[in-house]
mmCIF file of C-alpha atoms in Angstrom:
data_model
loop_
_atom_site.group_PDB
_atom_site.id
_atom_site.type_symbol
_atom_site.label_atom_id
_atom_site.label_comp_id
_atom_site.label_asym_id
_atom_site.label_seq_id
_atom_site.Cartn_x
_atom_site.Cartn_y
_atom_site.Cartn_z
ATOM 1 C CA MET A 26 77.390 -80.182 137.241
ATOM 2 C CA ARG A 27 79.154 -83.012 137.835
ATOM 3 C CA LYS A 28 79.716 -85.292 141.455
ATOM 4 C CA PRO A 29 81.438 -83.377 143.839
ATOM 5 C CA PHE A 30 84.634 -85.292 143.369
ATOM 6 C CA SER A 31 84.695 -85.765 139.588
ATOM 7 C CA LEU A 32 87.837 -84.013 138.302
ATOM 8 C CA PHE A 33 86.281 -82.397 135.402
ATOM 9 C CA PRO A 34 85.473 -79.165 136.511
ATOM 10 C CA ILE A 35 88.948 -78.891 138.176
ATOM 11 C CA LEU A 36 89.845 -79.263 135.031
ATOM 12 C CA VAL A 37 87.806 -76.957 133.605
ATOM 13 C CA LEU A 38 88.785 -74.250 135.595
ATOM 14 C CA THR A 39 92.353 -74.635 135.798
ATOM 15 C CA ALA A 40 93.180 -75.166 131.539
ATOM 16 C CA PHE A 41 92.480 -72.202 130.086
ATOM 17 C CA PRO A 42 92.508 -68.412 129.991
ATOM 18 C CA VAL A 43 89.806 -66.225 131.796
ATOM 19 C CA CYS A 44 88.532 -62.745 132.100
ATOM 20 C CA ALA A 45 89.370 -61.023 134.732
ATOM 21 C CA GLU A 46 89.062 -57.687 136.547
ATOM 22 C CA PHE A 47 89.867 -54.700 135.335
ATOM 23 C CA THR A 48 87.148 -53.476 132.555
ATOM 24 C CA ILE A 49 87.718 -49.799 131.449
ATOM 25 C CA PRO A 50 85.442 -48.878 128.512
ATOM 26 C CA TYR A 51 87.375 -48.221 125.032
ATOM 27 C CA PRO A 52 86.515 -44.652 124.260
ATOM 28 C CA GLU A 53 83.110 -43.324 122.006
ATOM 29 C CA ASN A 54 83.558 -43.067 119.120
ATOM 30 C CA SER A 55 84.723 -39.070 117.910
ATOM 31 C CA ASN A 56 86.350 -37.404 115.605
ATOM 32 C CA LYS A 57 88.225 -35.185 118.225
ATOM 33 C CA LYS A 58 90.228 -38.082 119.890
ATOM 34 C CA GLU A 59 92.948 -40.331 118.061
ATOM 35 C CA THR A 60 93.275 -44.218 118.098
ATOM 36 C CA PRO A 61 95.872 -45.409 120.184
ATOM 37 C CA VAL A 62 98.520 -46.567 118.263
ATOM 38 C CA LEU A 63 102.069 -48.513 118.912
ATOM 39 C CA GLY A 64 104.084 -46.007 121.235
ATOM 40 C CA THR A 65 101.382 -43.569 122.140
ATOM 41 C CA THR A 66 99.988 -44.967 125.023
ATOM 42 C CA PRO A 67 100.084 -42.622 127.479
ATOM 43 C CA ASP A 68 102.642 -43.673 130.552
ATOM 44 C CA ILE A 69 99.940 -45.087 132.712
ATOM 45 C CA LYS A 70 101.112 -47.061 135.586
ATOM 46 C CA ALA A 71 99.636 -50.262 135.889
ATOM 47 C CA LYS A 72 98.510 -51.039 139.770
ATOM 48 C CA PRO A 73 97.756 -54.399 140.872
ATOM 49 C CA GLN A 74 94.246 -55.128 141.874
ATOM 50 C CA SER A 75 94.655 -56.406 145.051
ATOM 51 C CA SER A 76 91.123 -57.751 145.014
ATOM 52 C CA SER A 77 91.943 -60.191 141.892
ATOM 53 C CA LYS A 78 94.037 -63.381 142.160
ATOM 54 C CA GLU A 79 95.195 -65.504 139.247
ATOM 55 C CA LYS A 80 96.023 -68.650 140.176
ATOM 56 C CA GLU A 81 95.982 -70.531 136.726
ATOM 57 C CA LYS A 82 97.017 -74.349 135.820
ATOM 58 C CA LYS A 83 97.601 -74.725 139.887
ATOM 59 C CA GLY A 84 95.133 -73.308 142.529
ATOM 60 C CA GLU A 85 91.928 -71.815 142.179
ATOM 61 C CA ILE A 86 90.723 -69.038 139.998
ATOM 62 C CA ARG A 87 88.726 -66.043 141.247
ATOM 63 C CA LEU A 88 88.358 -63.621 138.925
ATOM 64 C CA SER A 89 85.624 -60.842 138.088
ATOM 65 C CA SER A 90 84.784 -57.563 135.611
ATOM 66 C CA ARG A 91 82.381 -55.072 136.249
ATOM 67 C CA ASN A 92 79.819 -54.526 133.816
ATOM 68 C CA THR A 93 79.616 -51.335 132.095
ATOM 69 C CA PRO A 94 76.647 -49.380 130.537
ATOM 70 C CA MET A 95 76.427 -49.526 127.126
ATOM 71 C CA GLU A 96 79.774 -50.898 126.839
ATOM 72 C CA SER A 97 78.953 -53.007 123.561
ATOM 73 C CA GLU A 98 78.101 -50.187 121.455
ATOM 74 C CA LYS A 99 80.846 -47.864 121.865
ATOM 75 C CA GLU A 100 83.118 -48.204 119.252
ATOM 76 C CA ALA A 101 87.400 -47.217 119.145
ATOM 77 C CA PRO A 102 87.364 -44.073 116.719
ATOM 78 C CA LYS A 103 88.806 -44.744 113.600
ATOM 79 C CA GLU A 104 92.156 -43.998 112.203
ATOM 80 C CA LYS A 105 94.266 -45.858 109.308
ATOM 81 C CA LEU A 106 96.457 -48.378 111.292
ATOM 82 C CA LYS A 107 99.365 -50.160 109.141
ATOM 83 C CA LYS A 108 100.677 -53.496 109.331
ATOM 84 C CA PHE A 109 103.346 -52.874 111.899
ATOM 85 C CA PHE A 110 105.291 -56.305 110.498
ATOM 86 C CA THR A 111 106.565 -57.523 107.202
ATOM 87 C CA ARG A 112 106.623 -60.688 105.109
ATOM 88 C CA PRO A 113 109.720 -61.164 102.993
ATOM 89 C CA ALA A 114 108.920 -60.970 99.634
ATOM 90 C CA ASN A 115 111.163 -63.732 98.530
ATOM 91 C CA LYS A 116 109.389 -66.451 100.714
ATOM 92 C CA GLY A 117 106.912 -68.890 100.233
ATOM 93 C CA THR A 118 103.330 -69.246 101.638
ATOM 94 C CA TYR A 119 100.389 -70.941 102.619
ATOM 95 C CA ALA A 120 96.864 -71.180 100.669
ATOM 96 C CA ASP A 121 94.774 -69.009 101.748
ATOM 97 C CA ARG A 122 92.835 -70.042 105.060
ATOM 98 C CA PRO A 123 89.149 -71.081 105.764
ATOM 99 C CA LYS A 124 87.134 -68.352 104.975
ATOM 100 C CA PHE A 125 85.257 -69.197 108.089
ATOM 101 C CA TYR A 126 86.727 -70.982 110.985
ATOM 102 C CA ARG A 127 84.619 -73.874 112.318
ATOM 103 C CA GLY A 128 87.274 -74.967 114.776
ATOM 104 C CA LEU A 129 87.708 -77.365 117.887
ATOM 105 C CA TYR A 130 90.399 -77.459 120.055
ATOM 106 C CA VAL A 131 93.084 -80.576 120.454
ATOM 107 C CA ASN A 132 94.973 -81.439 123.198
ATOM 108 C CA ASN A 133 98.213 -82.127 122.913
ATOM 109 C CA SER A 134 97.894 -85.442 124.417
ATOM 110 C CA LEU A 135 95.445 -86.998 122.209
ATOM 111 C CA VAL A 136 98.089 -86.424 119.031
ATOM 112 C CA SER A 137 100.961 -87.776 120.931
ATOM 113 C CA ASP A 138 99.783 -90.177 123.113
ATOM 114 C CA LYS A 139 99.692 -93.484 121.364
ATOM 115 C CA SER A 140 97.280 -95.491 123.772
ATOM 116 C CA ARG A 141 94.558 -92.434 122.893
ATOM 117 C CA LYS A 142 95.214 -93.377 119.394
ATOM 118 C CA ASN A 143 91.563 -94.832 118.694
ATOM 119 C CA GLU A 144 89.979 -91.634 120.768
ATOM 120 C CA TRP A 145 92.182 -89.460 118.062
ATOM 121 C CA GLU A 146 91.192 -91.051 115.528
ATOM 122 C CA SER A 147 87.332 -90.696 116.394
ATOM 123 C CA LEU A 148 87.948 -87.315 116.939
ATOM 124 C CA LEU A 149 89.155 -86.431 113.672
ATOM 125 C CA LYS A 150 85.780 -88.560 111.842
ATOM 126 C CA ASP A 151 83.053 -87.179 114.102
ATOM 127 C CA ALA A 152 84.772 -83.298 112.861
ATOM 128 C CA SER A 153 85.093 -84.498 109.187
ATOM 129 C CA ASP A 154 81.346 -85.489 109.344
ATOM 130 C CA TYR A 155 80.143 -82.525 111.213
ATOM 131 C CA GLY A 156 81.837 -80.225 109.081
ATOM 132 C CA VAL A 157 84.845 -79.113 111.364
ATOM 133 C CA ASN A 158 87.655 -77.309 109.245
ATOM 134 C CA VAL A 159 90.169 -76.199 111.796
ATOM 135 C CA LEU A 160 91.577 -77.909 114.615
ATOM 136 C CA VAL A 161 94.051 -75.933 116.627
ATOM 137 C CA ILE A 162 96.169 -78.233 118.322
ATOM 138 C CA ASP A 163 98.846 -77.582 121.027
ATOM 139 C CA LEU A 164 102.464 -77.869 119.943
ATOM 140 C CA GLN A 165 103.820 -78.241 123.472
ATOM 141 C CA PRO A 166 105.101 -80.072 124.753
ATOM 142 C CA LYS A 167 105.724 -82.742 121.775
ATOM 143 C CA THR A 168 104.888 -81.071 118.677
ATOM 144 C CA PRO A 169 103.134 -83.362 116.119
ATOM 145 C CA SER A 170 105.120 -84.882 113.147
ATOM 146 C CA PRO A 171 105.370 -83.536 109.676
ATOM 147 C CA GLU A 172 103.494 -86.905 108.485
ATOM 148 C CA GLU A 173 100.740 -86.030 111.261
ATOM 149 C CA ILE A 174 100.078 -82.573 109.973
ATOM 150 C CA SER A 175 100.461 -83.801 106.731
ATOM 151 C CA ARG A 176 97.566 -86.500 107.739
ATOM 152 C CA ILE A 177 95.623 -83.716 108.795
ATOM 153 C CA LYS A 178 95.709 -81.239 105.960
ATOM 154 C CA GLU A 179 94.751 -84.650 103.625
ATOM 155 C CA LEU A 180 91.862 -85.149 105.667
ATOM 156 C CA GLY A 181 90.347 -81.699 105.118
ATOM 157 C CA PHE A 182 91.698 -79.583 107.984
ATOM 158 C CA TYR A 183 93.513 -76.759 108.448
ATOM 159 C CA PRO A 184 95.803 -76.902 111.631
ATOM 160 C CA VAL A 185 96.842 -74.309 113.819
ATOM 161 C CA GLY A 186 99.567 -74.605 116.153
ATOM 162 C CA ARG A 187 98.339 -72.944 119.740
ATOM 163 C CA LEU A 188 101.787 -71.951 121.355
ATOM 164 C CA VAL A 189 102.230 -71.135 125.244
ATOM 165 C CA ASN A 190 104.446 -68.573 126.054
ATOM 166 C CA PHE A 191 104.024 -67.518 129.205
ATOM 167 C CA ASP A 192 101.978 -69.940 131.264
ATOM 168 C CA GLY A 193 99.174 -67.616 133.667
ATOM 169 C CA GLY A 194 101.010 -64.603 132.285
ATOM 170 C CA LEU A 195 104.406 -62.998 132.439
ATOM 171 C CA LYS A 196 105.809 -61.740 136.029
ATOM 172 C CA THR A 197 108.553 -59.844 134.846
ATOM 173 C CA LYS A 198 109.599 -57.192 132.806
ATOM 174 C CA TYR A 199 111.279 -59.051 130.450
ATOM 175 C CA PRO A 200 110.978 -62.944 129.465
ATOM 176 C CA SER A 201 114.301 -65.067 130.981
ATOM 177 C CA PRO A 202 116.814 -65.763 127.593
ATOM 178 C CA GLU A 203 115.909 -69.672 128.225
ATOM 179 C CA ARG A 204 111.846 -68.804 128.263
ATOM 180 C CA LEU A 205 112.491 -66.619 124.812
ATOM 181 C CA ASN A 206 114.592 -69.166 122.996
ATOM 182 C CA SER A 207 111.777 -72.112 123.679
ATOM 183 C CA ILE A 208 109.401 -70.106 122.636
ATOM 184 C CA LEU A 209 111.130 -69.610 119.471
ATOM 185 C CA GLY A 210 112.533 -73.077 119.011
ATOM 186 C CA TYR A 211 108.562 -74.326 119.316
ATOM 187 C CA VAL A 212 107.601 -71.573 116.347
ATOM 188 C CA ARG A 213 110.723 -73.158 114.376
ATOM 189 C CA ARG A 214 109.185 -76.894 114.745
ATOM 190 C CA ALA A 215 106.127 -76.004 113.839
ATOM 191 C CA CYS A 216 107.302 -74.651 110.532
ATOM 192 C CA LEU A 217 109.106 -78.037 109.780
ATOM 193 C CA SER A 218 105.947 -79.515 110.754
ATOM 194 C CA GLY A 219 103.530 -77.659 107.928
ATOM 195 C CA PHE A 220 101.867 -75.924 110.451
ATOM 196 C CA PRO A 221 100.083 -72.751 108.366
ATOM 197 C CA GLU A 222 99.048 -70.866 111.124
ATOM 198 C CA VAL A 223 100.762 -70.257 114.768
ATOM 199 C CA GLN A 224 98.506 -69.124 117.928
ATOM 200 C CA LEU A 225 100.017 -66.880 120.758
ATOM 201 C CA ASP A 226 98.668 -68.069 123.850
ATOM 202 C CA TYR A 227 99.402 -66.265 127.523
ATOM 203 C CA ILE A 228 101.190 -63.407 125.356
ATOM 204 C CA ARG A 229 100.525 -61.224 128.114
ATOM 205 C CA TYR A 230 101.380 -60.250 131.661
ATOM 206 C CA ALA A 231 100.214 -61.513 134.583
ATOM 207 C CA ASP A 232 97.114 -60.064 135.830
ATOM 208 C CA VAL A 233 98.432 -59.423 138.928
ATOM 209 C CA THR A 234 102.031 -58.709 139.525
ATOM 210 C CA ASP A 235 104.473 -56.787 141.815
ATOM 211 C CA ILE A 236 106.357 -55.261 139.101
ATOM 212 C CA ASP A 237 106.299 -51.494 138.463
ATOM 213 C CA LEU A 238 105.566 -51.157 134.700
ATOM 214 C CA SER A 239 103.922 -48.472 132.998
ATOM 215 C CA LEU A 240 101.043 -49.633 130.713
ATOM 216 C CA LYS A 241 102.647 -48.366 127.729
ATOM 217 C CA GLU A 242 106.418 -50.259 129.072
ATOM 218 C CA LYS A 243 103.520 -53.146 129.148
ATOM 219 C CA TYR A 244 102.770 -52.916 125.513
ATOM 220 C CA ASN A 245 106.201 -51.854 124.112
ATOM 221 C CA ASN A 246 107.437 -55.080 125.319
ATOM 222 C CA ILE A 247 104.719 -57.855 124.608
ATOM 223 C CA ASN A 248 104.921 -55.913 121.054
ATOM 224 C CA GLU A 249 108.697 -56.697 121.024
ATOM 225 C CA ILE A 250 108.044 -60.159 121.726
ATOM 226 C CA VAL A 251 105.716 -60.849 119.241
ATOM 227 C CA ASN A 252 107.942 -58.948 116.883
ATOM 228 C CA ARG A 253 110.817 -61.579 118.075
ATOM 229 C CA ILE A 254 108.266 -64.495 117.253
ATOM 230 C CA ARG A 255 107.625 -62.874 113.649
ATOM 231 C CA GLY A 256 110.982 -62.254 112.752
ATOM 232 C CA GLU A 257 111.326 -66.237 113.839
ATOM 233 C CA ALA A 258 108.735 -67.006 111.631
ATOM 234 C CA ASN A 259 110.405 -65.048 108.546
ATOM 235 C CA GLN A 260 112.922 -67.593 108.564
ATOM 236 C CA CYS A 261 110.942 -70.705 107.526
ATOM 237 C CA GLU A 262 110.964 -71.774 104.332
ATOM 238 C CA LYS A 263 106.976 -71.151 104.293
ATOM 239 C CA LEU A 264 106.032 -68.597 106.196
ATOM 240 C CA PRO A 265 102.903 -69.314 108.956
ATOM 241 C CA TYR A 266 100.317 -66.819 109.981
ATOM 242 C CA LEU A 267 100.694 -65.351 113.132
ATOM 243 C CA GLY A 268 97.413 -65.229 115.568
ATOM 244 C CA ALA A 269 97.129 -64.192 119.253
ATOM 245 C CA ASP A 270 94.814 -65.232 122.422
ATOM 246 C CA ILE A 271 93.560 -62.255 124.179
ATOM 247 C CA PHE A 272 91.421 -62.236 127.276
ATOM 248 C CA GLY A 273 87.887 -61.993 126.893
ATOM 249 C CA ARG A 274 87.302 -58.787 128.687
ATOM 250 C CA ILE A 275 89.950 -56.603 126.609
ATOM 251 C CA PRO A 276 87.434 -56.059 123.239
ATOM 252 C CA PHE A 277 85.175 -54.012 125.972
ATOM 253 C CA ASN A 278 88.219 -51.988 127.510
ATOM 254 C CA LYS A 279 90.502 -49.029 126.186
ATOM 255 C CA ASP A 280 93.440 -50.064 128.233
ATOM 256 C CA ASP A 281 94.672 -53.506 130.561
ATOM 257 C CA GLN A 282 97.464 -54.298 133.013
ATOM 258 C CA ILE A 283 98.281 -57.405 131.335
ATOM 259 C CA GLY A 284 99.537 -55.382 128.410
ATOM 260 C CA GLN A 285 97.076 -56.474 126.009
ATOM 261 C CA LYS A 286 95.346 -53.994 123.173
ATOM 262 C CA VAL A 287 92.818 -54.776 120.357
ATOM 263 C CA GLU A 288 94.499 -52.309 118.279
ATOM 264 C CA ASN A 289 98.203 -53.236 118.699
ATOM 265 C CA PHE A 290 97.743 -56.878 118.043
ATOM 266 C CA ALA A 291 95.714 -55.764 115.064
ATOM 267 C CA GLN A 292 98.902 -54.512 113.881
ATOM 268 C CA LEU A 293 101.274 -57.687 114.511
ATOM 269 C CA VAL A 294 99.669 -61.231 113.970
ATOM 270 C CA ASP A 295 97.032 -61.721 111.277
ATOM 271 C CA VAL A 296 94.389 -63.588 113.511
ATOM 272 C CA ILE A 297 93.215 -62.292 116.850
ATOM 273 C CA TYR A 298 91.264 -64.551 119.102
ATOM 274 C CA PRO A 299 88.940 -63.380 121.826
ATOM 275 C CA MET A 300 88.459 -65.437 124.397
ATOM 276 C CA LEU A 301 84.887 -65.278 124.361
ATOM 277 C CA TYR A 302 83.390 -67.577 127.272
ATOM 278 C CA PRO A 303 80.435 -66.210 128.450
ATOM 279 C CA SER A 304 80.615 -68.188 132.083
ATOM 280 C CA HIS A 305 84.103 -65.867 132.769
ATOM 281 C CA PHE A 306 82.543 -62.716 132.767
ATOM 282 C CA TYR A 307 82.151 -62.766 136.233
ATOM 283 C CA GLY A 308 80.265 -60.307 138.223
ATOM 284 C CA GLN A 309 78.257 -59.509 134.978
ATOM 285 C CA PRO A 310 75.050 -62.190 135.452
ATOM 286 C CA GLY A 311 73.782 -60.308 131.888
ATOM 287 C CA ARG A 312 76.812 -61.771 129.821
ATOM 288 C CA ILE A 313 76.769 -65.423 131.679
ATOM 289 C CA ALA A 314 73.040 -65.708 130.859
ATOM 290 C CA ASN A 315 73.189 -64.396 127.212
ATOM 291 C CA PRO A 316 75.437 -66.080 125.506
ATOM 292 C CA TYR A 317 74.695 -64.893 121.871
ATOM 293 C CA GLN A 318 74.966 -61.566 122.997
ATOM 294 C CA THR A 319 78.335 -61.273 124.955
ATOM 295 C CA VAL A 320 79.931 -63.255 121.715
ATOM 296 C CA TYR A 321 78.467 -61.407 119.469
ATOM 297 C CA ASP A 322 79.377 -58.022 121.090
ATOM 298 C CA GLY A 323 82.714 -59.131 121.894
ATOM 299 C CA LEU A 324 83.266 -60.078 118.345
ATOM 300 C CA LYS A 325 81.774 -57.026 116.946
ATOM 301 C CA ASN A 326 84.040 -54.141 119.064
ATOM 302 C CA THR A 327 87.095 -56.636 117.911
ATOM 303 C CA ARG A 328 86.276 -56.144 114.144
ATOM 304 C CA LYS A 329 86.102 -52.294 114.792
ATOM 305 C CA ARG A 330 89.296 -51.737 116.499
ATOM 306 C CA SER A 331 90.608 -53.990 114.117
ATOM 307 C CA LEU A 332 92.494 -53.674 110.584
ATOM 308 C CA SER A 333 90.263 -54.882 107.543
ATOM 309 C CA THR A 334 92.893 -57.169 106.664
ATOM 310 C CA THR A 335 92.788 -59.087 110.326
ATOM 311 C CA LYS A 336 90.818 -61.681 110.815
ATOM 312 C CA VAL A 337 88.406 -61.939 114.153
ATOM 313 C CA VAL A 338 87.723 -65.676 115.218
ATOM 314 C CA GLY A 339 86.302 -65.997 119.032
ATOM 315 C CA TRP A 340 87.095 -68.614 121.338
ATOM 316 C CA ILE A 341 83.694 -70.044 122.558
ATOM 317 C CA GLN A 342 82.973 -72.082 125.451
ATOM 318 C CA GLY A 343 82.199 -75.345 125.057
ATOM 319 C CA PHE A 344 82.047 -76.757 128.673
ATOM 320 C CA GLY A 345 79.102 -77.000 131.007
ATOM 321 C CA MET A 346 80.096 -74.157 133.476
ATOM 322 C CA SER A 347 78.136 -71.390 134.714
ATOM 323 C CA LEU A 348 74.617 -72.434 132.190
ATOM 324 C CA GLY A 349 71.987 -72.206 135.054
ATOM 325 C CA PRO A 350 71.684 -68.477 134.186
ATOM 326 C CA SER A 351 70.932 -68.695 130.876
ATOM 327 C CA GLY A 352 68.464 -71.971 131.270
ATOM 328 C CA LYS A 353 69.653 -73.449 128.281
ATOM 329 C CA SER A 354 71.294 -76.993 127.875
ATOM 330 C CA LEU A 355 74.878 -76.891 126.855
ATOM 331 C CA LYS A 356 74.265 -77.937 123.224
ATOM 332 C CA ASP A 357 71.614 -74.737 122.915
ATOM 333 C CA TYR A 358 74.412 -72.939 124.799
ATOM 334 C CA ILE A 359 77.393 -73.705 121.939
ATOM 335 C CA LYS A 360 74.695 -72.931 119.310
ATOM 336 C CA ALA A 361 73.833 -69.371 120.600
ATOM 337 C CA GLN A 362 77.864 -68.645 120.319
ATOM 338 C CA ILE A 363 77.922 -69.972 117.176
ATOM 339 C CA GLU A 364 75.274 -68.198 115.707
ATOM 340 C CA ALA A 365 76.738 -65.176 117.240
ATOM 341 C CA SER A 366 79.796 -65.551 115.616
ATOM 342 C CA VAL A 367 77.878 -65.622 112.050
ATOM 343 C CA ASP A 368 75.719 -63.041 112.879
ATOM 344 C CA SER A 369 79.030 -61.097 114.076
ATOM 345 C CA ASP A 370 80.252 -60.639 110.861
ATOM 346 C CA SER A 371 83.654 -62.535 112.481
ATOM 347 C CA ASP A 372 85.672 -64.806 109.905
ATOM 348 C CA GLY A 373 84.350 -67.811 112.601
ATOM 349 C CA PHE A 374 84.717 -69.527 115.749
ATOM 350 C CA VAL A 375 87.301 -72.442 118.078
ATOM 351 C CA VAL A 376 85.288 -74.438 120.773
ATOM 352 C CA TRP A 377 87.086 -75.123 123.586
ATOM 353 C CA ASN A 378 86.814 -78.093 125.522
ATOM 354 C CA ILE A 379 89.718 -79.315 127.756
ATOM 355 C CA VAL A 380 88.800 -82.709 127.505
ATOM 356 C CA GLY A 381 88.177 -83.089 123.969
ATOM 357 C CA LYS A 382 84.216 -84.308 124.416
ATOM 358 C CA TYR A 383 82.552 -82.607 121.968
ATOM 359 C CA GLY A 384 79.371 -84.111 121.615
ATOM 360 C CA ASP A 385 77.157 -81.081 122.526
ATOM 361 C CA THR A 386 79.458 -79.421 119.713
ATOM 362 C CA PHE A 387 78.717 -81.558 116.985
ATOM 363 C CA ARG A 388 75.015 -81.447 117.477
ATOM 364 C CA ALA A 389 74.921 -77.595 118.091
ATOM 365 C CA ILE A 390 76.986 -77.166 114.452
ATOM 366 C CA GLU A 391 74.528 -79.788 113.115
ATOM 367 C CA GLU A 392 71.405 -77.642 114.666
ATOM 368 C CA SER A 393 73.256 -74.237 113.173
ATOM 369 C CA ILE A 394 73.683 -75.559 109.302
ATOM 370 C CA GLN A 395 70.023 -77.415 109.159
ATOM 371 C CA SER A 396 68.466 -73.983 110.368
ATOM 372 C CA GLY A 397 70.694 -72.468 107.781
ATOM 373 C CA LYS A 398 72.429 -70.143 109.877
ATOM 374 C CA LEU A 399 75.910 -71.943 109.394
ATOM 375 C CA LYS A 400 76.932 -72.775 105.667
ATOM 376 C CA ILE A 401 79.286 -75.271 105.145
ATOM 377 C CA GLU A 402 81.493 -73.355 102.322
ATOM 378 C CA ASP A 403 85.089 -74.767 102.613
#
């Protein structure tokens, strides 16, 4: 761990979405059960968890989840799901996405702050040298220019625009018109800059709120918001793909109070990004200690509950929180997650490090390539 007065742990703990309490296993496979789809979820009231408080970005985070025996072996029943959205036939589209995402998160300031230009150029060079092909870049507060996105593409990267919808989660029944207009405005800016994909983060309700909404209402409201965003994206000259970040616990849950459900998102977006940081499975020491199995199970479960056409790309942990129980160095912790991403037949990984320090990540990627586990095919 860093020195007591270092800001690094605070930045790590306060800068990303996390897994929280309220774990409900999704049903075991049964021909007698039907897979829930949009609008069919029972009208169950979502009750706030008094023992779990979420204060993201500001303050303390104390979130946990209960362990569910054999949860990694349970699978939602397979029923044919259909895409809930349509793409205009007369619109242009972007070229194919990478077959397998080997991605890094890039903080907005690294791209937009001119004083960090050397740092940004160094990251681009290192990322290229080590086989990274995807960069997830914040759209807010300053969306990168068309010239910069064009340059990033020419360097061989697939840029994904990360759009924070409701910081800390939606705390009212519906978003304000001002907030929704802001979200749609950033979708337009992403299109104008040439992003081929927009990733929706914090597209959920807050983990603990006072609003009295059933799960069905929460699901429907989130679905409507995503459809509004899809409608805006459909106005773009070239249609961007849409992705959505989901809590790491969601692949293991049947239903969840934050209004996220794998089956719903599979019908609404092109890419699902489960945030599977092992250190964030509080109350499940086995998952914290075994980064490989945690990422493997989460990606497998997401794949089982999605459409065959839905890409599944995991957010993995590139920071040094709670490494002790695993007995691994940060490099080996990341390497285990990368190999789980490959073995689970997912569509890739994106490494999260809020301060953009990827030395251990690059070494983990290099070793995975040298061992033959990670292929560089695009």
